[in-house]
PDB file of C-alpha atoms in Angstrom:
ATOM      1  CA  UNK A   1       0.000   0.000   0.000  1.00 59.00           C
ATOM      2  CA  UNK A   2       1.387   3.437  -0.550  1.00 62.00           C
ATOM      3  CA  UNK A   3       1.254   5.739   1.513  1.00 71.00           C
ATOM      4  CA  UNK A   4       0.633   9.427  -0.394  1.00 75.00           C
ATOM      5  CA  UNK A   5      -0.707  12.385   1.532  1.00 76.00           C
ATOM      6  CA  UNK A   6      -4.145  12.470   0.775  1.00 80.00           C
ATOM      7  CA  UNK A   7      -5.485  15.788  -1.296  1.00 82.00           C
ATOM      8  CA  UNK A   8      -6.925  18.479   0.508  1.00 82.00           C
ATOM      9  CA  UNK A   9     -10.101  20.697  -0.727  1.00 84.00           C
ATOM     10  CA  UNK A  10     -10.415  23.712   0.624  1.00 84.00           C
ATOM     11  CA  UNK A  11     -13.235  25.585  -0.599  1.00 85.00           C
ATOM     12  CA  UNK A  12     -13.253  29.590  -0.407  1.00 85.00           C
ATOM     13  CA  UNK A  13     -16.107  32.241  -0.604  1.00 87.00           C
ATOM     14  CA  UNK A  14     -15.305  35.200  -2.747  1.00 87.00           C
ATOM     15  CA  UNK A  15     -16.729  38.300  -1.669  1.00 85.00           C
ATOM     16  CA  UNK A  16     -17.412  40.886  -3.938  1.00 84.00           C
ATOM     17  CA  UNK A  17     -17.039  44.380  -2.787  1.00 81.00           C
ATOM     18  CA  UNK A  18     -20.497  46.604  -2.922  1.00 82.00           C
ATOM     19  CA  UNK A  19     -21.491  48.181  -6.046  1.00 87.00           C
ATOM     20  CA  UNK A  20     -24.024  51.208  -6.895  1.00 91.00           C
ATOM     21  CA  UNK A  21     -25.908  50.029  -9.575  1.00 93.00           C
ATOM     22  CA  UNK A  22     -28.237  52.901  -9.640  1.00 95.00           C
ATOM     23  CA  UNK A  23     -25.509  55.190 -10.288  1.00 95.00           C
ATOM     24  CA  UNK A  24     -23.671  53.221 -13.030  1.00 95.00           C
ATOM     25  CA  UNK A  25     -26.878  53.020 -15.040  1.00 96.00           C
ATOM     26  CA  UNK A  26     -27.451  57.197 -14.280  1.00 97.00           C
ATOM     27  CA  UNK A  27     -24.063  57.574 -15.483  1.00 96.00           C
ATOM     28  CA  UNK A  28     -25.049  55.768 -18.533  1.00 97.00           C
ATOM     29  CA  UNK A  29     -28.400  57.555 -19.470  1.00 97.00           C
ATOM     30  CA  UNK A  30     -26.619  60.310 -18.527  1.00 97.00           C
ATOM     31  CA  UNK A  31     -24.510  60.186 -21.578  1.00 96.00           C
ATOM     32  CA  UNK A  32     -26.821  58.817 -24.071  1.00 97.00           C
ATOM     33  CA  UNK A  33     -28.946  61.770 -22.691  1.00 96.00           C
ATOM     34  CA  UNK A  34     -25.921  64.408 -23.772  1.00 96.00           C
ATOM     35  CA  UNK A  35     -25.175  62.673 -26.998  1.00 96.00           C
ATOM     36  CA  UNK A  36     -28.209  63.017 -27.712  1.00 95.00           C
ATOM     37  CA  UNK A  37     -29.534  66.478 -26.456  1.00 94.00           C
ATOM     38  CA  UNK A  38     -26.385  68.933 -28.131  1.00 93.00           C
ATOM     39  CA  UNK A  39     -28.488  68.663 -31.226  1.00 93.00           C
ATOM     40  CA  UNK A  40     -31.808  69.831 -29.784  1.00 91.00           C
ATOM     41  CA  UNK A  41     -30.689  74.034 -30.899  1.00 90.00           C
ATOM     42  CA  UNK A  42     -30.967  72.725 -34.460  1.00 90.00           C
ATOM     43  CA  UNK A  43     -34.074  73.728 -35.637  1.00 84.00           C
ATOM     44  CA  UNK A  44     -35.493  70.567 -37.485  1.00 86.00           C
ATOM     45  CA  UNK A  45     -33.463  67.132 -36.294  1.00 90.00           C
ATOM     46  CA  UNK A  46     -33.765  69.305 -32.786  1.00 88.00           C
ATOM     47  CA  UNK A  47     -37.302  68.635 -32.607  1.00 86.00           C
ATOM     48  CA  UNK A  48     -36.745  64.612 -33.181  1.00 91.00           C
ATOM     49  CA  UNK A  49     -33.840  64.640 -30.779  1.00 91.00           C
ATOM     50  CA  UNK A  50     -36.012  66.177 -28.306  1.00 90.00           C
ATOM     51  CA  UNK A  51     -38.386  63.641 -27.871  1.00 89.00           C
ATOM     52  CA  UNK A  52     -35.008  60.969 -28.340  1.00 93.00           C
ATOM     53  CA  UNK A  53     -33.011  62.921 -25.315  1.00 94.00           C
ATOM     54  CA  UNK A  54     -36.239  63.755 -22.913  1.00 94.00           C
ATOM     55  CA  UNK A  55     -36.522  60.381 -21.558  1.00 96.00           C
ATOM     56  CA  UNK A  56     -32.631  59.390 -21.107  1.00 97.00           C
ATOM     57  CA  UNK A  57     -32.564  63.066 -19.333  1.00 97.00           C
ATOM     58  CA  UNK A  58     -34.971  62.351 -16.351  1.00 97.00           C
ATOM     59  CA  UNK A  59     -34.117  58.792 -15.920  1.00 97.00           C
ATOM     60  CA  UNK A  60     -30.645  59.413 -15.125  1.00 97.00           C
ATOM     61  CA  UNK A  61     -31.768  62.526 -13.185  1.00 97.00           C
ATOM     62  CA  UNK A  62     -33.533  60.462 -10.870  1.00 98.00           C
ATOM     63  CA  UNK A  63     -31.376  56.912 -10.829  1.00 97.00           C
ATOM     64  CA  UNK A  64     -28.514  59.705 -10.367  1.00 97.00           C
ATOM     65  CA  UNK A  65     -30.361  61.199  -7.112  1.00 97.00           C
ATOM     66  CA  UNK A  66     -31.320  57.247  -5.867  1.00 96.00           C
ATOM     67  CA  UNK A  67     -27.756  56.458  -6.389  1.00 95.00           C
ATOM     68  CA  UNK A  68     -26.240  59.117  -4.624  1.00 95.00           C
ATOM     69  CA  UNK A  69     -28.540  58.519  -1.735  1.00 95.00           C
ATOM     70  CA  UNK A  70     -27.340  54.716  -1.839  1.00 93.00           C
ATOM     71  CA  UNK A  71     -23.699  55.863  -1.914  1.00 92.00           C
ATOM     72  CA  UNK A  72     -24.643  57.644   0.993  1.00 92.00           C
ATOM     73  CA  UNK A  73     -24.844  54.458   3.223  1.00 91.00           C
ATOM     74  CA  UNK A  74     -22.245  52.513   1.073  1.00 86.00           C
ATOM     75  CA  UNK A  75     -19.742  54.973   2.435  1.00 88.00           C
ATOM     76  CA  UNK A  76     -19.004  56.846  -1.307  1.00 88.00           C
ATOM     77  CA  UNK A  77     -19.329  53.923  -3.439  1.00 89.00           C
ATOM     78  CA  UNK A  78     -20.353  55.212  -6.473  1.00 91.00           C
ATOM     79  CA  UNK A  79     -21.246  59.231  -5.364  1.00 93.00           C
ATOM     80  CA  UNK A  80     -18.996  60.374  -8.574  1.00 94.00           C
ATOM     81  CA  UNK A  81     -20.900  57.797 -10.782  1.00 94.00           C
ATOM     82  CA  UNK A  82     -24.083  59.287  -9.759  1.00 95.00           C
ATOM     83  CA  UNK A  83     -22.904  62.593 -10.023  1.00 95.00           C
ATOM     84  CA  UNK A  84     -22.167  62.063 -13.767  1.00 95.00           C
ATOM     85  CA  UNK A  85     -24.900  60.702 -14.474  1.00 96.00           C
ATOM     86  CA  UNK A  86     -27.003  63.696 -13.072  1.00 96.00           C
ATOM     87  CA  UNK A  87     -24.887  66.826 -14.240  1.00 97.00           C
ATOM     88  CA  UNK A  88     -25.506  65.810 -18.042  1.00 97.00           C
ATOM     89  CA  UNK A  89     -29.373  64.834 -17.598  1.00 97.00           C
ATOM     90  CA  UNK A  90     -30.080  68.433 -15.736  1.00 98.00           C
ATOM     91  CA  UNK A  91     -28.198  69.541 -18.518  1.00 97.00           C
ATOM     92  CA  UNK A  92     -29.899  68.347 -21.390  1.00 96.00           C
ATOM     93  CA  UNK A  93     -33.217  69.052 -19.936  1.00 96.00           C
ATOM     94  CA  UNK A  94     -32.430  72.469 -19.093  1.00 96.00           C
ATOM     95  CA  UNK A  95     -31.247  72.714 -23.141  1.00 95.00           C
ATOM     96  CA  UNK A  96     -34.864  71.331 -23.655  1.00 94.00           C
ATOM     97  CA  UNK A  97     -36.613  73.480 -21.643  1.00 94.00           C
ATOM     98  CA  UNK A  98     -34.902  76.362 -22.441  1.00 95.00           C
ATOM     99  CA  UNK A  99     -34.752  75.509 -26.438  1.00 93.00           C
ATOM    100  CA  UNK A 100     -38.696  74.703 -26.177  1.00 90.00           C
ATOM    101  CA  UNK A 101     -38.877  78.207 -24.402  1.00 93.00           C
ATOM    102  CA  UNK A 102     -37.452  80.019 -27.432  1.00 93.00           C
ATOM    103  CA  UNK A 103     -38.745  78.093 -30.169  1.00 90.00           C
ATOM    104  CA  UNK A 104     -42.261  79.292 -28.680  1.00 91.00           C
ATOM    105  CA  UNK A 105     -41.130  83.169 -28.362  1.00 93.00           C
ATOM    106  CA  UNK A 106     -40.223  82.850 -31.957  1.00 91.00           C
ATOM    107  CA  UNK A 107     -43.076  80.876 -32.834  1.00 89.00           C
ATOM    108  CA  UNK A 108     -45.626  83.708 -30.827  1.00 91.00           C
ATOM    109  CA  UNK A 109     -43.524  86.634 -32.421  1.00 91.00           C
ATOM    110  CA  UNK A 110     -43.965  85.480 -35.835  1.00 90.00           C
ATOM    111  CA  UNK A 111     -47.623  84.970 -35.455  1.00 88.00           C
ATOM    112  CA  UNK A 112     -48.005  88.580 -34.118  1.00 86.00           C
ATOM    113  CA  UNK A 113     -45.756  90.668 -36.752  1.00 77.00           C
ATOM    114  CA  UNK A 114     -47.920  88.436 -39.358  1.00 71.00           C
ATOM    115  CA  UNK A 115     -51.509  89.298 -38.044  1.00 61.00           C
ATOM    116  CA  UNK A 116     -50.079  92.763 -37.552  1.00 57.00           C
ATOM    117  CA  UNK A 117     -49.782  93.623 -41.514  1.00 58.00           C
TER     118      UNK A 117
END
């Protein structure tokens, strides 16, 4: 009989550190959302993009806010994630809002110097 050490198993848990998932997808609708919304100022693909970059915009406005609220008890894990995701959705809506805003003026100031003549 021989005598070889017998094999040992030892079996070991991985753990995966926490992640933010809420502010990895603001992050990413964040960008689609300002890929999409620089083209809202031009006057006729504007209008389609509008409608393309609305939704991206206030989904990753509000999985940014839930995400940096969850970083908040994970101790910072993924507060600049959520931040990224939230500084290009306010800023495409505010290009929205303040693109609809003007389109309108210009819209209402055409239809009065026209009814004027």
């Amino acid at each position: 009989m021989s005598s070889y050490p017998q094999q040992q198993i030892i079996y070991q848990q991985v753990v995966r550190p926490p992640t933010n998932g809420m502010a990895i997808t603001s992050l990413v609708l964040g960008i689609v959302a300002i890929v999409t919304g620089i083209w809202i100022p031009i006057p006729i693909l504007g209008l389609f993009m509008m409608f393309l970059a609305f939704l991206p915009a206030v989904l990753a406005v509000i999985f940014g806010h839930v995400g940096f609220r969850t970083a908040t008890r994970l101790g910072g894990i993924g507060r600049d994630a959520s931040l990224t995701g939230l500084i290009p959705g306010y800023v495409t809506l505010g290009i929205s809002v303040i693109t609809t805003v003007l389109w309108i003026a210009t819209a209402a100031a055409a239809s009065t110097s026209t009814s004027s003549q």
